[in-house]
Amino acid sequence: MIEHGSRGNPPEQYDLLVTGGLVLCCDAAGSVVENAAVAVVGDRIAAVGPVANFSSSRARKVIDAKGGIVLPGLINTHTHAAMTLFRGLADDLPLMTWLEDHIFPAEAKLTQEAVYWGAQLACAEMIRSGTTCFCDMYLFAGSVARAVADAGMRALVGEVLFDFPSANYGPLAQGLAYTEALIEKWAAHPLVSVAVEPHSPYLCAASLLEEAADLAARHQVPLITHLSETRGEVAQVRKRYGKTPVQHLADLGVLSDRLIAAHCVVLTEDDLTLLRRFDVKVSHNPESNMKLASGIAPVRDMLARGICVGLGTDGCASNNDLDLFAEMNTAAKLHKVHALDPTVTSAAEVLCMSTRSAARVLGMTNKIGTLETGKQADLIVIDTCQPHLVPMYHPVSHLVYAARGGDVITSVIGGRVVMEDRRLTTIDEAVVIKEARRLAAAITGRLL
């Protein structure tokens, strides 16, 4: 719908005014405000409404959207940020060959420094393509948190926990202690928060999964795991426990409304029922699932049951980019051709999976995902004066089927302009690229 009224009263003075754009609020009502402005005070949205309601002279900084689309920053619900260092390292290989012969040996060479620069590279790529918040699972999570804070991004991060020793925290017993220390260290940070992240039911013993769930509940933080990603994984868990991974987690008492389950490709009807009953949140990663030939997640069935689904890219070793615009485009088309139904996963549903629903997946509904008064000022501006975006009959459809990450010209996170006119303001891009190339040469043993 097209809304012409203001949302919130314009303040007398604002720190930032983004003006002259078509504002998509991405709220439940689908509110759209033409020729509009978004006023920001501190780190929050103070008001949204027609340009006529605002005076640029009252703003400390003004950004002219030049008729482009203004919308909430996109939210990547699952990735492994520092795997940017492995982009293209081992493509077009079977999953276990890819993992055991290439990725695991490369990860064995990782250090805190490497993860920091890999995460900085990921932040630069995501900011440039319209992502303002992401959910990360990887090694040396403290370095990821530091990279995120330095970049001025918003993220939910966590240390991946396995049944075997980690290159970061050492013996298994120290993994949960390391995670708890991270939770406490970053508890008051405005942009960085921490989750508990056991890798998966097939790489974590039942006791580790239970302890991880208890830790998450005790600190009231999200619990994140890979779940039912491949047929091989499901078969392995069935052989070991006599049940599917979802049923296994249910019997352990791990399923809950704080659980974020990444992938969920191979599910039974009973699995879907359990995910809905416990209000488990799902991160859908279509491009990674396609590239690794894992299969197609039953997203249509999840949405029909009321399961909350958000989009994720997964890491750059299994996707090659972190562009959520590309991911939206793929998600919409993949499920149409899979169902042989062009009405499946509409553009509006897919955009929601990268904004409002994605915020719910991460437990951040009260902060981000929509442009509404009182929420964090995380927003992006799309340059629609591009040949591939003209003419524009339906803005939401354009964002999903025609727009690209490179069309983002401005990104704001927590009221701070982190990119303006395609120039990053919080990251020294040249330094990050130089460090990434140096580290890649060390990982592969050759100059890139």
Short mmCIF file of C-alpha atoms in Angstrom, two decimals:
data_model
loop_
_atom_site.label_atom_id
_atom_site.label_comp_id
_atom_site.label_asym_id
_atom_site.label_seq_id
_atom_site.Cartn_x
_atom_site.Cartn_y
_atom_site.Cartn_z
CA MET A 1 0.00 0.00 0.00
CA ILE A 2 1.10 3.61 -0.48
CA GLU A 3 1.07 5.57 2.75
CA HIS A 4 1.26 9.35 2.67
CA GLY A 5 1.24 10.18 6.36
CA SER A 6 4.13 10.40 8.81
CA ARG A 7 5.18 7.62 11.14
CA GLY A 8 6.27 9.41 14.29
CA ASN A 9 6.54 13.16 14.81
CA PRO A 10 9.59 14.82 13.24
CA PRO A 11 11.95 16.01 16.02
CA GLU A 12 13.12 19.59 16.19
CA GLN A 13 16.71 18.53 15.51
CA TYR A 14 18.01 15.37 13.85
CA ASP A 15 21.47 13.93 13.47
CA LEU A 16 20.76 12.48 10.03
CA LEU A 17 18.06 13.03 7.43
CA VAL A 18 17.79 10.65 4.48
CA THR A 19 15.46 12.45 2.14
CA GLY A 20 13.90 12.32 -1.33
CA GLY A 21 13.42 8.56 -1.68
CA LEU A 22 10.70 5.96 -1.96
CA VAL A 23 10.66 4.45 1.53
CA LEU A 24 9.75 0.78 1.93
CA CYS A 25 9.16 0.26 5.64
CA CYS A 26 8.99 -3.57 5.28
CA ASP A 27 6.59 -3.65 8.23
CA ALA A 28 3.66 -6.03 8.55
CA ALA A 29 1.38 -3.58 6.76
CA GLY A 30 3.72 -3.26 3.79
CA SER A 31 3.87 0.50 4.27
CA VAL A 32 5.37 2.58 1.46
CA VAL A 33 5.93 6.33 1.61
CA GLU A 34 6.54 8.19 -1.65
CA ASN A 35 8.91 11.16 -1.85
CA ALA A 36 9.77 10.54 1.77
CA ALA A 37 12.39 11.12 4.42
CA VAL A 38 13.74 9.17 7.37
CA ALA A 39 14.90 11.23 10.36
CA VAL A 40 17.48 9.78 12.71
CA VAL A 41 18.38 10.93 16.21
CA GLY A 42 21.33 9.15 17.78
CA ASP A 43 21.17 5.52 16.71
CA ARG A 44 17.38 5.39 16.26
CA ILE A 45 14.72 6.28 13.74
CA ALA A 46 12.84 9.34 14.98
CA ALA A 47 10.27 9.61 12.18
CA VAL A 48 9.37 8.50 8.66
CA GLY A 49 7.14 10.56 6.41
CA PRO A 50 6.70 12.81 3.36
CA VAL A 51 9.60 15.16 2.62
CA ALA A 52 7.33 18.16 3.23
CA ASN A 53 7.16 17.24 6.91
CA PHE A 54 10.91 17.69 7.41
CA SER A 55 13.31 20.63 7.25
CA SER A 56 16.84 19.88 6.04
CA SER A 57 18.09 22.89 8.00
CA ARG A 58 17.36 21.01 11.20
CA ALA A 59 19.63 18.11 10.28
CA ARG A 60 23.32 17.88 11.12
CA LYS A 61 23.79 15.70 8.04
CA VAL A 62 21.56 15.26 5.00
CA ILE A 63 21.72 12.43 2.47
CA ASP A 64 19.77 12.91 -0.74
CA ALA A 65 18.33 9.57 -1.89
CA LYS A 66 17.75 11.14 -5.34
CA GLY A 67 14.52 9.28 -5.91
CA GLY A 68 16.01 5.90 -5.04
CA ILE A 69 14.57 3.23 -2.76
CA VAL A 70 15.19 3.50 0.98
CA LEU A 71 14.64 0.28 2.92
CA PRO A 72 15.86 -1.53 6.02
CA GLY A 73 19.38 -2.90 5.81
CA LEU A 74 19.37 -6.55 4.78
CA ILE A 75 20.06 -9.24 7.38
CA ASN A 76 22.18 -12.30 6.58
CA THR A 77 20.99 -15.05 8.93
CA HIS A 78 23.86 -17.50 8.40
CA THR A 79 27.44 -17.16 7.30
CA HIS A 80 31.05 -17.94 8.15
CA ALA A 81 32.53 -14.50 7.55
CA ALA A 82 36.26 -15.27 7.59
CA MET A 83 35.79 -17.91 4.90
CA THR A 84 36.13 -15.02 2.47
CA LEU A 85 39.79 -16.07 2.59
CA PHE A 86 38.79 -19.39 0.97
CA ARG A 87 36.66 -17.91 -1.82
CA GLY A 88 37.14 -20.08 -4.91
CA LEU A 89 39.76 -22.24 -3.20
CA ALA A 90 38.04 -25.54 -4.01
CA ASP A 91 35.03 -25.33 -6.31
CA ASP A 92 33.08 -28.04 -8.14
CA LEU A 93 34.01 -30.89 -5.82
CA PRO A 94 32.00 -33.48 -3.87
CA LEU A 95 31.15 -32.31 -0.36
CA MET A 96 33.46 -34.59 1.62
CA THR A 97 36.37 -34.08 -0.82
CA TRP A 98 35.81 -30.35 -0.58
CA LEU A 99 35.80 -30.48 3.22
CA GLU A 100 38.46 -33.05 4.04
CA ASP A 101 41.01 -32.36 1.28
CA HIS A 102 40.72 -28.58 1.03
CA ILE A 103 38.70 -26.68 3.63
CA PHE A 104 39.78 -28.49 6.81
CA PRO A 105 43.51 -28.29 5.88
CA ALA A 106 43.11 -24.59 5.07
CA GLU A 107 41.30 -23.94 8.35
CA ALA A 108 44.12 -25.63 10.25
CA LYS A 109 46.34 -22.71 9.17
CA LEU A 110 43.97 -20.04 10.49
CA THR A 111 45.02 -17.65 13.25
CA GLN A 112 43.30 -14.88 15.17
CA GLU A 113 44.88 -12.38 12.77
CA ALA A 114 43.68 -14.24 9.68
CA VAL A 115 40.14 -14.48 10.99
CA TYR A 116 40.12 -10.77 11.85
CA TRP A 117 41.10 -9.74 8.32
CA GLY A 118 38.84 -12.33 6.70
CA ALA A 119 35.92 -10.99 8.73
CA GLN A 120 36.84 -7.39 7.84
CA LEU A 121 36.81 -8.40 4.18
CA ALA A 122 33.36 -9.92 4.69
CA CYS A 123 32.12 -6.75 6.40
CA ALA A 124 33.33 -4.64 3.48
CA GLU A 125 31.58 -6.92 0.98
CA MET A 126 28.34 -7.01 2.96
CA ILE A 127 28.18 -3.26 3.56
CA ARG A 128 28.79 -2.67 -0.14
CA SER A 129 25.92 -5.00 -1.07
CA GLY A 130 23.34 -3.75 1.42
CA THR A 131 23.74 -6.10 4.38
CA THR A 132 23.86 -4.26 7.71
CA CYS A 133 23.58 -7.22 10.10
CA PHE A 134 24.75 -10.82 9.91
CA CYS A 135 24.84 -14.02 11.96
CA ASP A 136 28.21 -15.72 12.07
CA MET A 137 29.53 -19.12 13.13
CA TYR A 138 33.27 -19.69 12.98
CA LEU A 139 36.60 -20.21 14.70
CA PHE A 140 38.25 -17.41 16.70
CA ALA A 141 34.89 -15.71 17.25
CA GLY A 142 36.53 -13.08 19.44
CA SER A 143 38.43 -11.87 16.37
CA VAL A 144 35.20 -11.82 14.36
CA ALA A 145 33.53 -9.72 17.06
CA ARG A 146 36.46 -7.28 17.04
CA ALA A 147 36.37 -7.00 13.24
CA VAL A 148 32.62 -6.34 13.32
CA ALA A 149 32.95 -3.66 16.00
CA ASP A 150 35.78 -1.95 14.10
CA ALA A 151 33.69 -1.98 10.92
CA GLY A 152 30.65 -0.51 12.66
CA MET A 153 28.48 -3.44 11.57
CA ARG A 154 25.82 -5.26 13.53
CA ALA A 155 26.28 -8.99 14.08
CA LEU A 156 25.38 -12.02 16.15
CA VAL A 157 28.59 -14.06 16.44
CA GLY A 158 29.65 -17.27 18.12
CA GLU A 159 32.40 -19.85 18.39
CA VAL A 160 31.72 -23.10 16.57
CA LEU A 161 31.79 -26.02 19.03
CA PHE A 162 32.79 -29.57 18.07
CA ASP A 163 33.41 -32.87 19.82
CA PHE A 164 37.10 -32.56 19.01
CA PRO A 165 39.78 -29.99 19.97
CA SER A 166 39.61 -26.55 18.36
CA ALA A 167 42.48 -24.55 16.87
CA ASN A 168 41.20 -21.67 18.97
CA TYR A 169 40.14 -22.81 22.43
CA GLY A 170 41.85 -26.20 22.55
CA PRO A 171 40.17 -29.12 24.38
CA LEU A 172 36.41 -29.55 24.12
CA ALA A 173 35.89 -28.70 27.79
CA GLN A 174 37.14 -25.18 27.18
CA GLY A 175 34.72 -24.45 24.33
CA LEU A 176 31.70 -23.62 26.45
CA ALA A 177 33.82 -21.58 28.85
CA TYR A 178 35.21 -19.60 25.92
CA THR A 179 31.67 -18.97 24.66
CA GLU A 180 30.45 -17.86 28.07
CA ALA A 181 33.36 -15.43 28.37
CA LEU A 182 32.45 -13.99 24.96
CA ILE A 183 28.81 -13.55 25.99
CA GLU A 184 29.86 -11.63 29.08
CA LYS A 185 32.50 -9.54 27.29
CA TRP A 186 30.15 -8.29 24.57
CA ALA A 187 26.92 -8.12 26.59
CA ALA A 188 26.75 -4.33 26.66
CA HIS A 189 27.97 -3.65 23.12
CA PRO A 190 25.45 -1.77 20.95
CA LEU A 191 26.20 -3.74 17.76
CA VAL A 192 27.81 -7.08 18.66
CA SER A 193 26.01 -9.89 20.46
CA VAL A 194 26.98 -13.51 21.05
CA ALA A 195 25.21 -16.84 20.54
CA VAL A 196 26.01 -20.41 21.60
CA GLU A 197 26.89 -22.42 18.49
CA PRO A 198 27.37 -26.22 18.53
CA HIS A 199 28.19 -27.18 14.95
CA SER A 200 25.62 -29.92 14.29
CA PRO A 201 24.02 -33.10 15.65
CA TYR A 202 26.50 -35.22 13.70
CA LEU A 203 29.65 -33.45 15.00
CA CYS A 204 28.44 -32.84 18.56
CA ALA A 205 27.69 -35.46 21.20
CA ALA A 206 24.30 -35.39 22.87
CA SER A 207 25.89 -34.09 26.06
CA LEU A 208 27.50 -31.14 24.24
CA LEU A 209 24.20 -30.22 22.58
CA GLU A 210 22.44 -30.32 25.96
CA GLU A 211 25.12 -28.24 27.67
CA ALA A 212 25.07 -25.71 24.84
CA ALA A 213 21.28 -25.37 25.08
CA ASP A 214 21.53 -24.91 28.86
CA LEU A 215 24.17 -22.19 28.43
CA ALA A 216 22.03 -20.34 25.88
CA ALA A 217 18.98 -20.54 28.13
CA ARG A 218 20.93 -19.37 31.17
CA HIS A 219 22.17 -16.27 29.37
CA GLN A 220 19.00 -15.78 27.30
CA VAL A 221 20.90 -15.78 24.01
CA PRO A 222 20.28 -17.62 20.72
CA LEU A 223 21.42 -21.19 20.13
CA ILE A 224 22.61 -21.91 16.58
CA THR A 225 23.38 -25.17 14.77
CA HIS A 226 23.52 -26.69 11.29
CA LEU A 227 20.54 -29.02 10.97
CA SER A 228 19.55 -31.63 8.38
CA GLU A 229 21.68 -30.07 5.65
CA THR A 230 22.30 -33.24 3.60
CA ARG A 231 20.94 -36.74 3.12
CA GLY A 232 24.28 -38.11 4.30
CA GLU A 233 24.05 -36.19 7.56
CA VAL A 234 20.51 -37.38 8.20
CA ALA A 235 21.49 -40.99 7.43
CA GLN A 236 24.44 -40.74 9.80
CA VAL A 237 22.30 -39.45 12.66
CA ARG A 238 19.60 -42.05 11.97
CA LYS A 239 22.21 -44.81 12.11
CA ARG A 240 23.65 -43.50 15.37
CA TYR A 241 20.45 -42.58 17.22
CA GLY A 242 17.61 -44.22 15.30
CA LYS A 243 15.90 -40.91 14.54
CA THR A 244 16.20 -37.82 12.36
CA PRO A 245 18.40 -34.90 13.52
CA VAL A 246 15.30 -32.84 14.32
CA GLN A 247 13.75 -35.65 16.35
CA HIS A 248 17.10 -36.19 18.08
CA LEU A 249 17.23 -32.53 19.18
CA ALA A 250 13.61 -32.70 20.29
CA ASP A 251 14.30 -35.72 22.51
CA LEU A 252 17.32 -33.92 24.01
CA GLY A 253 15.19 -30.89 24.87
CA VAL A 254 17.25 -28.69 22.53
CA LEU A 255 14.41 -27.48 20.29
CA SER A 256 13.10 -24.11 21.45
CA ASP A 257 12.14 -20.68 20.23
CA ARG A 258 15.74 -19.52 20.73
CA LEU A 259 17.15 -22.15 18.33
CA ILE A 260 18.30 -20.99 14.87
CA ALA A 261 18.62 -23.99 12.57
CA ALA A 262 20.73 -23.44 9.46
CA HIS A 263 19.81 -25.19 6.17
CA CYS A 264 16.99 -27.64 7.08
CA VAL A 265 17.07 -29.20 3.63
CA VAL A 266 16.15 -32.81 4.40
CA LEU A 267 13.02 -32.84 6.56
CA THR A 268 10.16 -35.24 7.19
CA GLU A 269 6.58 -34.23 7.91
CA ASP A 270 7.21 -34.97 11.59
CA ASP A 271 10.32 -32.76 11.48
CA LEU A 272 8.29 -29.85 10.12
CA THR A 273 5.68 -30.35 12.82
CA LEU A 274 8.36 -30.25 15.52
CA LEU A 275 10.02 -27.13 14.13
CA ARG A 276 6.66 -25.34 14.20
CA ARG A 277 5.65 -26.66 17.62
CA PHE A 278 8.83 -25.34 19.23
CA ASP A 279 8.92 -22.15 17.13
CA VAL A 280 12.42 -22.98 15.85
CA LYS A 281 13.78 -20.34 13.46
CA VAL A 282 15.27 -21.47 10.14
CA SER A 283 18.06 -19.96 8.05
CA HIS A 284 17.61 -20.82 4.38
CA ASN A 285 20.81 -20.83 2.26
CA PRO A 286 19.72 -21.69 -1.29
CA GLU A 287 22.89 -20.86 -3.25
CA SER A 288 25.16 -22.86 -0.93
CA ASN A 289 22.73 -25.77 -0.95
CA MET A 290 22.69 -25.67 -4.75
CA LYS A 291 26.47 -25.40 -5.16
CA LEU A 292 27.15 -28.31 -2.80
CA ALA A 293 24.23 -30.27 -4.28
CA SER A 294 22.67 -30.65 -0.84
CA GLY A 295 19.13 -30.31 -2.15
CA ILE A 296 16.26 -27.84 -1.95
CA ALA A 297 14.87 -26.92 1.45
CA PRO A 298 11.06 -27.25 1.72
CA VAL A 299 10.59 -23.53 2.28
CA ARG A 300 7.07 -23.47 0.86
CA ASP A 301 6.00 -26.07 3.42
CA MET A 302 7.77 -24.20 6.23
CA LEU A 303 6.06 -20.91 5.39
CA ALA A 304 2.69 -22.63 5.05
CA ARG A 305 3.09 -23.99 8.58
CA GLY A 306 4.08 -20.62 9.99
CA ILE A 307 7.76 -21.46 10.54
CA CYS A 308 9.89 -18.32 10.59
CA VAL A 309 12.44 -18.43 7.75
CA GLY A 310 15.27 -15.99 7.05
CA LEU A 311 17.79 -15.92 4.22
CA GLY A 312 21.50 -16.58 4.58
CA THR A 313 24.43 -16.85 2.20
CA ASP A 314 26.55 -19.38 4.10
CA GLY A 315 30.31 -18.88 3.75
CA CYS A 316 32.22 -17.80 0.66
CA ALA A 317 33.80 -21.23 0.25
CA SER A 318 30.39 -22.73 -0.52
CA ASN A 319 28.71 -19.75 -2.16
CA ASN A 320 31.52 -17.44 -3.33
CA ASP A 321 29.76 -14.20 -2.42
CA LEU A 322 27.83 -12.55 0.41
CA ASP A 323 25.36 -10.64 -1.77
CA LEU A 324 21.85 -11.00 -0.32
CA PHE A 325 20.28 -9.41 -3.39
CA ALA A 326 21.61 -12.32 -5.44
CA GLU A 327 20.40 -14.71 -2.73
CA MET A 328 16.89 -13.25 -2.84
CA ASN A 329 16.77 -13.60 -6.60
CA THR A 330 17.89 -17.23 -6.40
CA ALA A 331 15.51 -18.10 -3.57
CA ALA A 332 12.47 -16.75 -5.38
CA LYS A 333 13.21 -18.54 -8.64
CA LEU A 334 14.46 -21.82 -7.16
CA HIS A 335 11.24 -22.56 -5.32
CA LYS A 336 9.08 -21.58 -8.29
CA VAL A 337 10.80 -24.05 -10.60
CA HIS A 338 10.92 -26.72 -7.90
CA ALA A 339 7.15 -26.44 -7.37
CA LEU A 340 6.43 -25.72 -11.05
CA ASP A 341 4.35 -22.84 -9.72
CA PRO A 342 5.27 -19.19 -10.53
CA THR A 343 3.24 -17.92 -7.57
CA VAL A 344 5.41 -19.69 -4.97
CA THR A 345 7.75 -17.53 -2.81
CA SER A 346 6.63 -14.14 -4.01
CA ALA A 347 8.99 -11.17 -4.13
CA ALA A 348 7.34 -9.77 -1.01
CA GLU A 349 7.89 -13.02 0.91
CA VAL A 350 11.53 -13.21 -0.11
CA LEU A 351 12.23 -9.57 0.78
CA CYS A 352 10.63 -10.26 4.16
CA MET A 353 13.01 -13.19 4.64
CA SER A 354 15.90 -10.71 4.36
CA THR A 355 14.38 -8.00 6.58
CA ARG A 356 11.50 -8.44 9.03
CA SER A 357 11.55 -12.25 9.27
CA ALA A 358 15.34 -12.28 9.35
CA ALA A 359 15.26 -9.96 12.36
CA ARG A 360 12.88 -12.37 14.09
CA VAL A 361 15.22 -15.28 13.28
CA LEU A 362 18.04 -13.51 15.11
CA GLY A 363 15.86 -12.43 18.02
CA MET A 364 16.18 -8.76 17.02
CA THR A 365 12.59 -7.91 16.09
CA ASN A 366 12.53 -5.04 18.57
CA LYS A 367 15.66 -3.50 17.03
CA ILE A 368 15.88 -3.96 13.26
CA GLY A 369 14.20 -5.36 10.16
CA THR A 370 11.73 -2.53 9.54
CA LEU A 371 11.83 1.25 9.26
CA GLU A 372 9.70 2.29 12.22
CA THR A 373 9.97 4.96 14.86
CA GLY A 374 12.09 3.88 17.78
CA LYS A 375 13.97 1.13 15.97
CA GLN A 376 17.69 1.16 15.25
CA ALA A 377 18.55 3.26 12.22
CA ASP A 378 19.83 0.47 9.98
CA LEU A 379 18.94 1.40 6.41
CA ILE A 380 20.21 1.38 2.85
CA VAL A 381 19.61 3.46 -0.28
CA ILE A 382 19.29 1.89 -3.74
CA ASP A 383 20.22 3.89 -6.84
CA THR A 384 17.30 3.22 -9.17
CA CYS A 385 18.65 5.44 -11.95
CA GLN A 386 20.25 2.43 -13.64
CA PRO A 387 19.33 0.89 -17.02
CA HIS A 388 18.44 -2.46 -15.44
CA LEU A 389 16.10 -0.74 -12.96
CA VAL A 390 14.13 1.39 -15.42
CA PRO A 391 11.14 1.54 -15.66
CA MET A 392 9.99 0.57 -12.17
CA TYR A 393 6.37 -0.55 -11.82
CA HIS A 394 6.67 -2.55 -8.60
CA PRO A 395 9.52 -1.59 -6.22
CA VAL A 396 9.50 -4.82 -4.21
CA SER A 397 9.57 -6.95 -7.36
CA HIS A 398 12.46 -4.83 -8.67
CA LEU A 399 14.48 -5.37 -5.51
CA VAL A 400 14.19 -9.15 -5.77
CA TYR A 401 14.33 -9.73 -9.53
CA ALA A 402 16.37 -6.82 -10.93
CA ALA A 403 18.47 -5.09 -8.26
CA ARG A 404 22.05 -6.05 -7.47
CA GLY A 405 24.26 -5.51 -4.46
CA GLY A 406 26.23 -2.97 -6.47
CA ASP A 407 23.14 -0.75 -6.70
CA VAL A 408 23.43 0.10 -3.00
CA ILE A 409 24.91 3.58 -2.71
CA THR A 410 24.47 4.34 0.99
CA SER A 411 24.43 2.16 4.09
CA VAL A 412 23.60 3.35 7.61
CA ILE A 413 24.00 1.19 10.73
CA GLY A 414 22.83 2.41 14.11
CA GLY A 415 22.58 5.93 12.73
CA ARG A 416 26.19 5.88 11.51
CA VAL A 417 26.89 6.26 7.80
CA VAL A 418 29.20 3.35 6.98
CA MET A 419 29.03 3.85 3.21
CA GLU A 420 28.18 6.99 1.27
CA ASP A 421 28.20 7.26 -2.52
CA ARG A 422 29.75 3.76 -2.63
CA ARG A 423 32.67 4.84 -0.43
CA LEU A 424 33.24 2.89 2.79
CA THR A 425 33.72 5.21 5.75
CA THR A 426 34.62 2.74 8.53
CA ILE A 427 36.87 0.29 6.68
CA ASP A 428 40.13 0.97 4.85
CA GLU A 429 39.29 -1.18 1.86
CA ALA A 430 42.77 -1.07 0.32
CA VAL A 431 44.39 -2.29 3.54
CA VAL A 432 41.84 -5.08 3.97
CA ILE A 433 42.35 -6.32 0.41
CA LYS A 434 46.14 -6.21 0.80
CA GLU A 435 45.98 -8.24 4.02
CA ALA A 436 43.54 -10.75 2.54
CA ARG A 437 45.84 -11.38 -0.42
CA ARG A 438 48.83 -11.81 1.89
CA LEU A 439 46.98 -14.31 4.06
CA ALA A 440 45.65 -16.23 1.05
CA ALA A 441 49.21 -16.64 -0.20
CA ALA A 442 50.22 -18.03 3.19
CA ILE A 443 47.26 -20.44 3.21
CA THR A 444 47.88 -21.81 -0.27
CA GLY A 445 51.66 -21.48 -0.30
CA ARG A 446 51.62 -19.45 -3.50
CA LEU A 447 51.37 -15.80 -4.47
CA LEU A 448 47.93 -14.62 -5.62
#
